[in-house]
């Protein structure tokens, strides 16, 4: 009895799809419980071995490609991966997990979709106009960001907690036509965020496993990359040795993001910060936490800002940074240990949260204007068709 219908696809398309998804031949062999030589034969020109149609569908699902992609005349030209600011240029090749590669591709695809759909909508979308260079004073970049986002210290103070503060910054960024996505299943040890700077609809993607405060800082850090015109992959670390240019740009983006979150006048005038006018090493954790909460940022970012304005020493900052990192790793381990607990997933809520108001609104408007079908809307929102109405209800509720 035959095992299935052979899939007559070009071997080069099989290897292209696998490599672009970040898998090795050994990875695929393990998933299909086959010898690597058989998988290699599928991808060898002139070989008479082919995957069966069922196996091709499984490959398409694993690589997050449509079945039709395997029947293209030839492998398409892939756009380059954003510049990796996490390490020196010579260390980049082969370091991207399949999950990160998938999110990078999704970011591009959603940006392309937003551009295409926006051309047919009656109302034009807002577009970010401002640009900077790395020679700009980062304090002035922070002022520029606050100006274009129209966020005041009073707005930050009223936010109340880290999640509300993050939503405030995200909402105002999306109002400028910036697509803000959250991604899952990628460790924060690998990447905190990435950006695609091409306009219109530049993309910022942030790791959902980060705390709300860390997400806020990451989003602003990536915004600075967009203003610079950089496509970037970042871990927001400007201490670990790497290429000179990478380290310089990451330090610049961190400084500008901190200046946006904690403007100089309001920071130095903060009741606790104002008690010291010279470098001090007796800041206690309650004081630091209070300062951080006032601006909706992390404790490390607050101490780094103290260092910027000569209100503490580099040694004190490094001490606190090590303390906060150790606490974060302990909390992360505890969270990982309890991650097997079952929980209900609301896919409509997940769509609104991960895809953002700007992108979701664009999809819903296109559907209601009959530019796309219900099936298309569900596909782009990554929900079943009957959940599209719930997505709309949640979107309206967030805007009220």
PDB file of N, CA and C in Angstrom, residues 75-160:
ATOM      1  N   UNK A  75      13.579  30.051  -5.263  1.00  0.00           N
ATOM      2  CA  UNK A  75      13.543  30.686  -3.944  1.00  0.00           C
ATOM      3  C   UNK A  75      13.533  32.200  -4.060  1.00  0.00           C
ATOM      4  N   UNK A  76      12.658  32.870  -3.337  1.00  0.00           N
ATOM      5  CA  UNK A  76      12.618  34.336  -3.398  1.00  0.00           C
ATOM      6  C   UNK A  76      13.835  34.941  -2.708  1.00  0.00           C
ATOM      7  N   UNK A  77      14.135  36.162  -3.060  1.00  0.00           N
ATOM      8  CA  UNK A  77      15.242  36.891  -2.431  1.00  0.00           C
ATOM      9  C   UNK A  77      14.792  37.378  -1.059  1.00  0.00           C
ATOM     10  N   UNK A  78      15.449  36.913  -0.012  1.00  0.00           N
ATOM     11  CA  UNK A  78      15.083  37.299   1.340  1.00  0.00           C
ATOM     12  C   UNK A  78      15.708  38.656   1.685  1.00  0.00           C
ATOM     13  N   UNK A  79      14.940  39.502   2.344  1.00  0.00           N
ATOM     14  CA  UNK A  79      15.516  40.770   2.812  1.00  0.00           C
ATOM     15  C   UNK A  79      16.450  40.501   3.985  1.00  0.00           C
ATOM     16  N   UNK A  80      17.501  41.296   4.113  1.00  0.00           N
ATOM     17  CA  UNK A  80      18.486  41.026   5.172  1.00  0.00           C
ATOM     18  C   UNK A  80      17.890  41.155   6.559  1.00  0.00           C
ATOM     19  N   UNK A  81      18.418  40.355   7.468  1.00  0.00           N
ATOM     20  CA  UNK A  81      18.028  40.441   8.875  1.00  0.00           C
ATOM     21  C   UNK A  81      18.508  41.778   9.433  1.00  0.00           C
ATOM     22  N   UNK A  82      17.717  42.426  10.305  1.00  0.00           N
ATOM     23  CA  UNK A  82      18.175  43.702  10.887  1.00  0.00           C
ATOM     24  C   UNK A  82      19.554  43.590  11.521  1.00  0.00           C
ATOM     25  N   UNK A  83      20.237  44.720  11.580  1.00  0.00           N
ATOM     26  CA  UNK A  83      21.588  44.747  12.157  1.00  0.00           C
ATOM     27  C   UNK A  83      21.538  44.264  13.603  1.00  0.00           C
ATOM     28  N   UNK A  84      22.439  43.361  13.927  1.00  0.00           N
ATOM     29  CA  UNK A  84      22.473  42.781  15.270  1.00  0.00           C
ATOM     30  C   UNK A  84      23.426  43.598  16.145  1.00  0.00           C
ATOM     31  N   UNK A  85      22.843  44.382  17.064  1.00  0.00           N
ATOM     32  CA  UNK A  85      23.651  45.207  17.955  1.00  0.00           C
ATOM     33  C   UNK A  85      24.070  44.460  19.222  1.00  0.00           C
ATOM     34  N   UNK A  86      23.764  43.165  19.291  1.00  0.00           N
ATOM     35  CA  UNK A  86      24.100  42.405  20.496  1.00  0.00           C
ATOM     36  C   UNK A  86      25.535  41.905  20.502  1.00  0.00           C
ATOM     37  N   UNK A  87      26.180  41.918  19.348  1.00  0.00           N
ATOM     38  CA  UNK A  87      27.528  41.354  19.257  1.00  0.00           C
ATOM     39  C   UNK A  87      28.274  41.958  18.069  1.00  0.00           C
ATOM     40  N   UNK A  88      29.533  41.653  17.974  1.00  0.00           N
ATOM     41  CA  UNK A  88      30.347  42.171  16.874  1.00  0.00           C
ATOM     42  C   UNK A  88      29.893  41.552  15.555  1.00  0.00           C
ATOM     43  N   UNK A  89      30.089  42.265  14.422  1.00  0.00           N
ATOM     44  CA  UNK A  89      29.619  41.760  13.130  1.00  0.00           C
ATOM     45  C   UNK A  89      30.094  40.348  12.804  1.00  0.00           C
ATOM     46  N   UNK A  90      31.311  40.003  13.148  1.00  0.00           N
ATOM     47  CA  UNK A  90      31.834  38.675  12.830  1.00  0.00           C
ATOM     48  C   UNK A  90      31.202  37.555  13.628  1.00  0.00           C
ATOM     49  N   UNK A  91      30.424  37.888  14.656  1.00  0.00           N
ATOM     50  CA  UNK A  91      29.824  36.863  15.502  1.00  0.00           C
ATOM     51  C   UNK A  91      28.358  36.610  15.171  1.00  0.00           C
ATOM     52  N   UNK A  92      27.839  37.226  14.133  1.00  0.00           N
ATOM     53  CA  UNK A  92      26.402  37.215  13.892  1.00  0.00           C
ATOM     54  C   UNK A  92      25.895  35.917  13.284  1.00  0.00           C
ATOM     55  N   UNK A  93      26.612  35.337  12.329  1.00  0.00           N
ATOM     56  CA  UNK A  93      26.077  34.232  11.536  1.00  0.00           C
ATOM     57  C   UNK A  93      25.646  33.062  12.407  1.00  0.00           C
ATOM     58  N   UNK A  94      24.434  32.560  12.116  1.00  0.00           N
ATOM     59  CA  UNK A  94      23.974  31.335  12.745  1.00  0.00           C
ATOM     60  C   UNK A  94      23.521  31.453  14.182  1.00  0.00           C
ATOM     61  N   UNK A  95      23.223  32.654  14.659  1.00  0.00           N
ATOM     62  CA  UNK A  95      22.886  32.794  16.075  1.00  0.00           C
ATOM     63  C   UNK A  95      21.389  32.990  16.312  1.00  0.00           C
ATOM     64  N   UNK A  96      20.570  32.929  15.281  1.00  0.00           N
ATOM     65  CA  UNK A  96      19.153  33.233  15.445  1.00  0.00           C
ATOM     66  C   UNK A  96      18.331  31.954  15.561  1.00  0.00           C
ATOM     67  N   UNK A  97      17.583  31.823  16.639  1.00  0.00           N
ATOM     68  CA  UNK A  97      16.729  30.662  16.817  1.00  0.00           C
ATOM     69  C   UNK A  97      15.571  30.715  15.826  1.00  0.00           C
ATOM     70  N   UNK A  98      14.956  29.566  15.533  1.00  0.00           N
ATOM     71  CA  UNK A  98      13.795  29.573  14.637  1.00  0.00           C
ATOM     72  C   UNK A  98      12.681  30.503  15.105  1.00  0.00           C
ATOM     73  N   UNK A  99      12.445  30.563  16.404  1.00  0.00           N
ATOM     74  CA  UNK A  99      11.371  31.427  16.899  1.00  0.00           C
ATOM     75  C   UNK A  99      11.670  32.905  16.660  1.00  0.00           C
ATOM     76  N   UNK A 100      12.937  33.315  16.840  1.00  0.00           N
ATOM     77  CA  UNK A 100      13.292  34.709  16.562  1.00  0.00           C
ATOM     78  C   UNK A 100      13.190  34.994  15.063  1.00  0.00           C
ATOM     79  N   UNK A 101      13.672  34.082  14.238  1.00  0.00           N
ATOM     80  CA  UNK A 101      13.571  34.272  12.790  1.00  0.00           C
ATOM     81  C   UNK A 101      12.116  34.430  12.362  1.00  0.00           C
ATOM     82  N   UNK A 102      11.246  33.639  12.962  1.00  0.00           N
ATOM     83  CA  UNK A 102       9.822  33.719  12.641  1.00  0.00           C
ATOM     84  C   UNK A 102       9.272  35.090  12.978  1.00  0.00           C
ATOM     85  N   UNK A 103       9.646  35.625  14.135  1.00  0.00           N
ATOM     86  CA  UNK A 103       9.138  36.936  14.543  1.00  0.00           C
ATOM     87  C   UNK A 103       9.704  38.044  13.657  1.00  0.00           C
ATOM     88  N   UNK A 104      10.953  37.918  13.254  1.00  0.00           N
ATOM     89  CA  UNK A 104      11.535  38.901  12.340  1.00  0.00           C
ATOM     90  C   UNK A 104      10.788  38.905  11.001  1.00  0.00           C
ATOM     91  N   UNK A 105      10.450  37.721  10.524  1.00  0.00           N
ATOM     92  CA  UNK A 105       9.714  37.645   9.259  1.00  0.00           C
ATOM     93  C   UNK A 105       8.296  38.179   9.417  1.00  0.00           C
ATOM     94  N   UNK A 106       7.636  37.830  10.537  1.00  0.00           N
ATOM     95  CA  UNK A 106       6.291  38.341  10.794  1.00  0.00           C
ATOM     96  C   UNK A 106       6.286  39.866  10.834  1.00  0.00           C
ATOM     97  N   UNK A 107       7.329  40.454  11.441  1.00  0.00           N
ATOM     98  CA  UNK A 107       7.405  41.909  11.499  1.00  0.00           C
ATOM     99  C   UNK A 107       7.419  42.518  10.113  1.00  0.00           C
ATOM    100  N   UNK A 108       8.226  41.944   9.226  1.00  0.00           N
ATOM    101  CA  UNK A 108       8.291  42.419   7.834  1.00  0.00           C
ATOM    102  C   UNK A 108       6.952  42.232   7.121  1.00  0.00           C
ATOM    103  N   UNK A 109       6.369  41.055   7.278  1.00  0.00           N
ATOM    104  CA  UNK A 109       5.121  40.749   6.574  1.00  0.00           C
ATOM    105  C   UNK A 109       3.991  41.677   7.029  1.00  0.00           C
ATOM    106  N   UNK A 110       3.918  41.926   8.322  1.00  0.00           N
ATOM    107  CA  UNK A 110       2.865  42.811   8.834  1.00  0.00           C
ATOM    108  C   UNK A 110       3.087  44.249   8.380  1.00  0.00           C
ATOM    109  N   UNK A 111       4.335  44.665   8.330  1.00  0.00           N
ATOM    110  CA  UNK A 111       4.627  46.009   7.818  1.00  0.00           C
ATOM    111  C   UNK A 111       4.198  46.124   6.361  1.00  0.00           C
ATOM    112  N   UNK A 112       4.529  45.125   5.551  1.00  0.00           N
ATOM    113  CA  UNK A 112       4.133  45.136   4.138  1.00  0.00           C
ATOM    114  C   UNK A 112       2.615  45.156   4.003  1.00  0.00           C
ATOM    115  N   UNK A 113       1.940  44.367   4.834  1.00  0.00           N
ATOM    116  CA  UNK A 113       0.482  44.319   4.787  1.00  0.00           C
ATOM    117  C   UNK A 113      -0.119  45.669   5.156  1.00  0.00           C
ATOM    118  N   UNK A 114       0.418  46.295   6.205  1.00  0.00           N
ATOM    119  CA  UNK A 114      -0.087  47.609   6.630  1.00  0.00           C
ATOM    120  C   UNK A 114       0.071  48.634   5.514  1.00  0.00           C
ATOM    121  N   UNK A 115       1.206  48.620   4.846  1.00  0.00           N
ATOM    122  CA  UNK A 115       1.432  49.555   3.742  1.00  0.00           C
ATOM    123  C   UNK A 115       0.416  49.334   2.628  1.00  0.00           C
ATOM    124  N   UNK A 116       0.185  48.066   2.276  1.00  0.00           N
ATOM    125  CA  UNK A 116      -0.726  47.752   1.180  1.00  0.00           C
ATOM    126  C   UNK A 116      -2.161  48.131   1.522  1.00  0.00           C
ATOM    127  N   UNK A 117      -2.611  47.786   2.728  1.00  0.00           N
ATOM    128  CA  UNK A 117      -3.995  48.065   3.110  1.00  0.00           C
ATOM    129  C   UNK A 117      -4.244  49.567   3.268  1.00  0.00           C
ATOM    130  N   UNK A 118      -3.267  50.289   3.791  1.00  0.00           N
ATOM    131  CA  UNK A 118      -3.465  51.716   4.049  1.00  0.00           C
ATOM    132  C   UNK A 118      -3.675  52.511   2.761  1.00  0.00           C
ATOM    133  N   UNK A 119      -3.164  52.010   1.646  1.00  0.00           N
ATOM    134  CA  UNK A 119      -3.302  52.729   0.373  1.00  0.00           C
ATOM    135  C   UNK A 119      -4.753  52.808  -0.095  1.00  0.00           C
ATOM    136  N   UNK A 120      -5.578  51.853   0.361  1.00  0.00           N
ATOM    137  CA  UNK A 120      -6.972  51.804  -0.096  1.00  0.00           C
ATOM    138  C   UNK A 120      -7.964  52.348   0.927  1.00  0.00           C
ATOM    139  N   UNK A 121      -7.475  52.748   2.093  1.00  0.00           N
ATOM    140  CA  UNK A 121      -8.380  53.292   3.096  1.00  0.00           C
ATOM    141  C   UNK A 121      -8.645  54.773   2.829  1.00  0.00           C
ATOM    142  N   UNK A 122      -9.864  55.239   3.135  1.00  0.00           N
ATOM    143  CA  UNK A 122     -10.208  56.630   2.837  1.00  0.00           C
ATOM    144  C   UNK A 122      -9.430  57.648   3.658  1.00  0.00           C
ATOM    145  N   UNK A 123      -9.076  57.291   4.903  1.00  0.00           N
ATOM    146  CA  UNK A 123      -8.378  58.232   5.789  1.00  0.00           C
ATOM    147  C   UNK A 123      -6.904  57.880   5.850  1.00  0.00           C
ATOM    148  N   UNK A 124      -6.005  58.844   5.606  1.00  0.00           N
ATOM    149  CA  UNK A 124      -4.569  58.551   5.673  1.00  0.00           C
ATOM    150  C   UNK A 124      -4.124  58.272   7.102  1.00  0.00           C
ATOM    151  N   UNK A 125      -3.164  57.370   7.249  1.00  0.00           N
ATOM    152  CA  UNK A 125      -2.612  57.071   8.565  1.00  0.00           C
ATOM    153  C   UNK A 125      -1.538  58.099   8.909  1.00  0.00           C
ATOM    154  N   UNK A 126      -1.382  58.413  10.191  1.00  0.00           N
ATOM    155  CA  UNK A 126      -0.295  59.329  10.579  1.00  0.00           C
ATOM    156  C   UNK A 126       1.054  58.695  10.265  1.00  0.00           C
ATOM    157  N   UNK A 127       2.050  59.521  10.093  1.00  0.00           N
ATOM    158  CA  UNK A 127       3.368  59.003   9.741  1.00  0.00           C
ATOM    159  C   UNK A 127       4.449  59.771  10.498  1.00  0.00           C
ATOM    160  N   UNK A 128       5.402  59.030  11.041  1.00  0.00           N
ATOM    161  CA  UNK A 128       6.522  59.626  11.760  1.00  0.00           C
ATOM    162  C   UNK A 128       7.426  60.365  10.775  1.00  0.00           C
ATOM    163  N   UNK A 129       7.733  61.619  11.077  1.00  0.00           N
ATOM    164  CA  UNK A 129       8.543  62.436  10.166  1.00  0.00           C
ATOM    165  C   UNK A 129       9.961  62.673  10.693  1.00  0.00           C
ATOM    166  N   UNK A 130      10.133  62.718  12.001  1.00  0.00           N
ATOM    167  CA  UNK A 130      11.397  63.146  12.617  1.00  0.00           C
ATOM    168  C   UNK A 130      12.530  62.141  12.361  1.00  0.00           C
ATOM    169  N   UNK A 131      13.756  62.688  12.226  1.00  0.00           N
ATOM    170  CA  UNK A 131      14.960  61.883  12.078  1.00  0.00           C
ATOM    171  C   UNK A 131      16.083  62.519  12.898  1.00  0.00           C
ATOM    172  N   UNK A 132      17.051  61.703  13.300  1.00  0.00           N
ATOM    173  CA  UNK A 132      18.189  62.207  14.066  1.00  0.00           C
ATOM    174  C   UNK A 132      19.459  61.539  13.555  1.00  0.00           C
ATOM    175  N   UNK A 133      20.605  61.988  14.064  1.00  0.00           N
ATOM    176  CA  UNK A 133      21.875  61.299  13.825  1.00  0.00           C
ATOM    177  C   UNK A 133      22.471  60.928  15.178  1.00  0.00           C
ATOM    178  N   UNK A 134      23.449  60.058  15.160  1.00  0.00           N
ATOM    179  CA  UNK A 134      24.073  59.634  16.417  1.00  0.00           C
ATOM    180  C   UNK A 134      24.956  60.720  17.014  1.00  0.00           C
ATOM    181  N   UNK A 135      25.118  61.833  16.305  1.00  0.00           N
ATOM    182  CA  UNK A 135      25.858  62.970  16.863  1.00  0.00           C
ATOM    183  C   UNK A 135      24.948  63.924  17.621  1.00  0.00           C
ATOM    184  N   UNK A 136      23.649  63.688  17.574  1.00  0.00           N
ATOM    185  CA  UNK A 136      22.704  64.525  18.298  1.00  0.00           C
ATOM    186  C   UNK A 136      22.876  64.310  19.797  1.00  0.00           C
ATOM    187  N   UNK A 137      22.709  65.349  20.573  1.00  0.00           N
ATOM    188  CA  UNK A 137      22.758  65.236  22.035  1.00  0.00           C
ATOM    189  C   UNK A 137      21.615  64.313  22.477  1.00  0.00           C
ATOM    190  N   UNK A 138      21.920  63.182  23.148  1.00  0.00           N
ATOM    191  CA  UNK A 138      20.853  62.254  23.545  1.00  0.00           C
ATOM    192  C   UNK A 138      19.822  62.879  24.475  1.00  0.00           C
ATOM    193  N   UNK A 139      20.224  63.890  25.273  1.00  0.00           N
ATOM    194  CA  UNK A 139      19.251  64.576  26.112  1.00  0.00           C
ATOM    195  C   UNK A 139      18.218  65.302  25.239  1.00  0.00           C
ATOM    196  N   UNK A 140      18.677  65.875  24.122  1.00  0.00           N
ATOM    197  CA  UNK A 140      17.746  66.547  23.210  1.00  0.00           C
ATOM    198  C   UNK A 140      16.864  65.542  22.475  1.00  0.00           C
ATOM    199  N   UNK A 141      17.410  64.344  22.223  1.00  0.00           N
ATOM    200  CA  UNK A 141      16.587  63.297  21.610  1.00  0.00           C
ATOM    201  C   UNK A 141      15.454  62.914  22.554  1.00  0.00           C
ATOM    202  N   UNK A 142      15.773  62.806  23.846  1.00  0.00           N
ATOM    203  CA  UNK A 142      14.730  62.516  24.830  1.00  0.00           C
ATOM    204  C   UNK A 142      13.644  63.579  24.827  1.00  0.00           C
ATOM    205  N   UNK A 143      14.047  64.842  24.751  1.00  0.00           N
ATOM    206  CA  UNK A 143      13.069  65.940  24.690  1.00  0.00           C
ATOM    207  C   UNK A 143      12.219  65.841  23.426  1.00  0.00           C
ATOM    208  N   UNK A 144      12.865  65.495  22.309  1.00  0.00           N
ATOM    209  CA  UNK A 144      12.142  65.353  21.047  1.00  0.00           C
ATOM    210  C   UNK A 144      11.088  64.252  21.153  1.00  0.00           C
ATOM    211  N   UNK A 145      11.466  63.132  21.731  1.00  0.00           N
ATOM    212  CA  UNK A 145      10.534  62.006  21.863  1.00  0.00           C
ATOM    213  C   UNK A 145       9.320  62.409  22.696  1.00  0.00           C
ATOM    214  N   UNK A 146       9.572  63.080  23.811  1.00  0.00           N
ATOM    215  CA  UNK A 146       8.450  63.506  24.648  1.00  0.00           C
ATOM    216  C   UNK A 146       7.570  64.507  23.904  1.00  0.00           C
ATOM    217  N   UNK A 147       8.183  65.334  23.094  1.00  0.00           N
ATOM    218  CA  UNK A 147       7.427  66.340  22.357  1.00  0.00           C
ATOM    219  C   UNK A 147       6.528  65.695  21.301  1.00  0.00           C
ATOM    220  N   UNK A 148       7.083  64.774  20.513  1.00  0.00           N
ATOM    221  CA  UNK A 148       6.285  64.190  19.435  1.00  0.00           C
ATOM    222  C   UNK A 148       5.231  63.225  19.982  1.00  0.00           C
ATOM    223  N   UNK A 149       5.497  62.652  21.155  1.00  0.00           N
ATOM    224  CA  UNK A 149       4.510  61.749  21.764  1.00  0.00           C
ATOM    225  C   UNK A 149       3.534  62.488  22.669  1.00  0.00           C
ATOM    226  N   UNK A 150       3.849  63.752  22.974  1.00  0.00           N
ATOM    227  CA  UNK A 150       2.982  64.580  23.820  1.00  0.00           C
ATOM    228  C   UNK A 150       2.696  63.913  25.162  1.00  0.00           C
ATOM    229  N   UNK A 151       3.764  63.458  25.802  1.00  0.00           N
ATOM    230  CA  UNK A 151       3.653  62.851  27.127  1.00  0.00           C
ATOM    231  C   UNK A 151       4.325  63.772  28.141  1.00  0.00           C
ATOM    232  N   UNK A 152       3.584  64.122  29.182  1.00  0.00           N
ATOM    233  CA  UNK A 152       4.106  65.000  30.231  1.00  0.00           C
ATOM    234  C   UNK A 152       4.438  64.182  31.477  1.00  0.00           C
ATOM    235  N   UNK A 153       5.191  64.807  32.375  1.00  0.00           N
ATOM    236  CA  UNK A 153       5.503  64.138  33.641  1.00  0.00           C
ATOM    237  C   UNK A 153       4.224  63.868  34.423  1.00  0.00           C
ATOM    238  N   UNK A 154       3.250  64.765  34.292  1.00  0.00           N
ATOM    239  CA  UNK A 154       1.962  64.566  34.947  1.00  0.00           C
ATOM    240  C   UNK A 154       1.282  63.301  34.428  1.00  0.00           C
ATOM    241  N   UNK A 155       1.373  63.066  33.111  1.00  0.00           N
ATOM    242  CA  UNK A 155       0.802  61.837  32.531  1.00  0.00           C
ATOM    243  C   UNK A 155       1.468  60.601  33.127  1.00  0.00           C
ATOM    244  N   UNK A 156       2.790  60.654  33.253  1.00  0.00           N
ATOM    245  CA  UNK A 156       3.517  59.516  33.815  1.00  0.00           C
ATOM    246  C   UNK A 156       3.140  59.277  35.266  1.00  0.00           C
ATOM    247  N   UNK A 157       3.036  60.351  36.031  1.00  0.00           N
ATOM    248  CA  UNK A 157       2.720  60.231  37.455  1.00  0.00           C
ATOM    249  C   UNK A 157       1.335  59.626  37.671  1.00  0.00           C
ATOM    250  N   UNK A 158       0.407  59.958  36.760  1.00  0.00           N
ATOM    251  CA  UNK A 158      -0.955  59.449  36.887  1.00  0.00           C
ATOM    252  C   UNK A 158      -1.075  57.990  36.457  1.00  0.00           C
ATOM    253  N   UNK A 159      -0.071  57.491  35.734  1.00  0.00           N
ATOM    254  CA  UNK A 159      -0.162  56.118  35.217  1.00  0.00           C
ATOM    255  C   UNK A 159      -0.313  55.100  36.337  1.00  0.00           C
ATOM    256  N   UNK A 160       0.409  55.313  37.425  1.00  0.00           N
ATOM    257  CA  UNK A 160       0.192  54.489  38.605  1.00  0.00           C
ATOM    258  C   UNK A 160       1.059  53.257  38.721  1.00  0.00           C
TER     259      UNK A 160
END
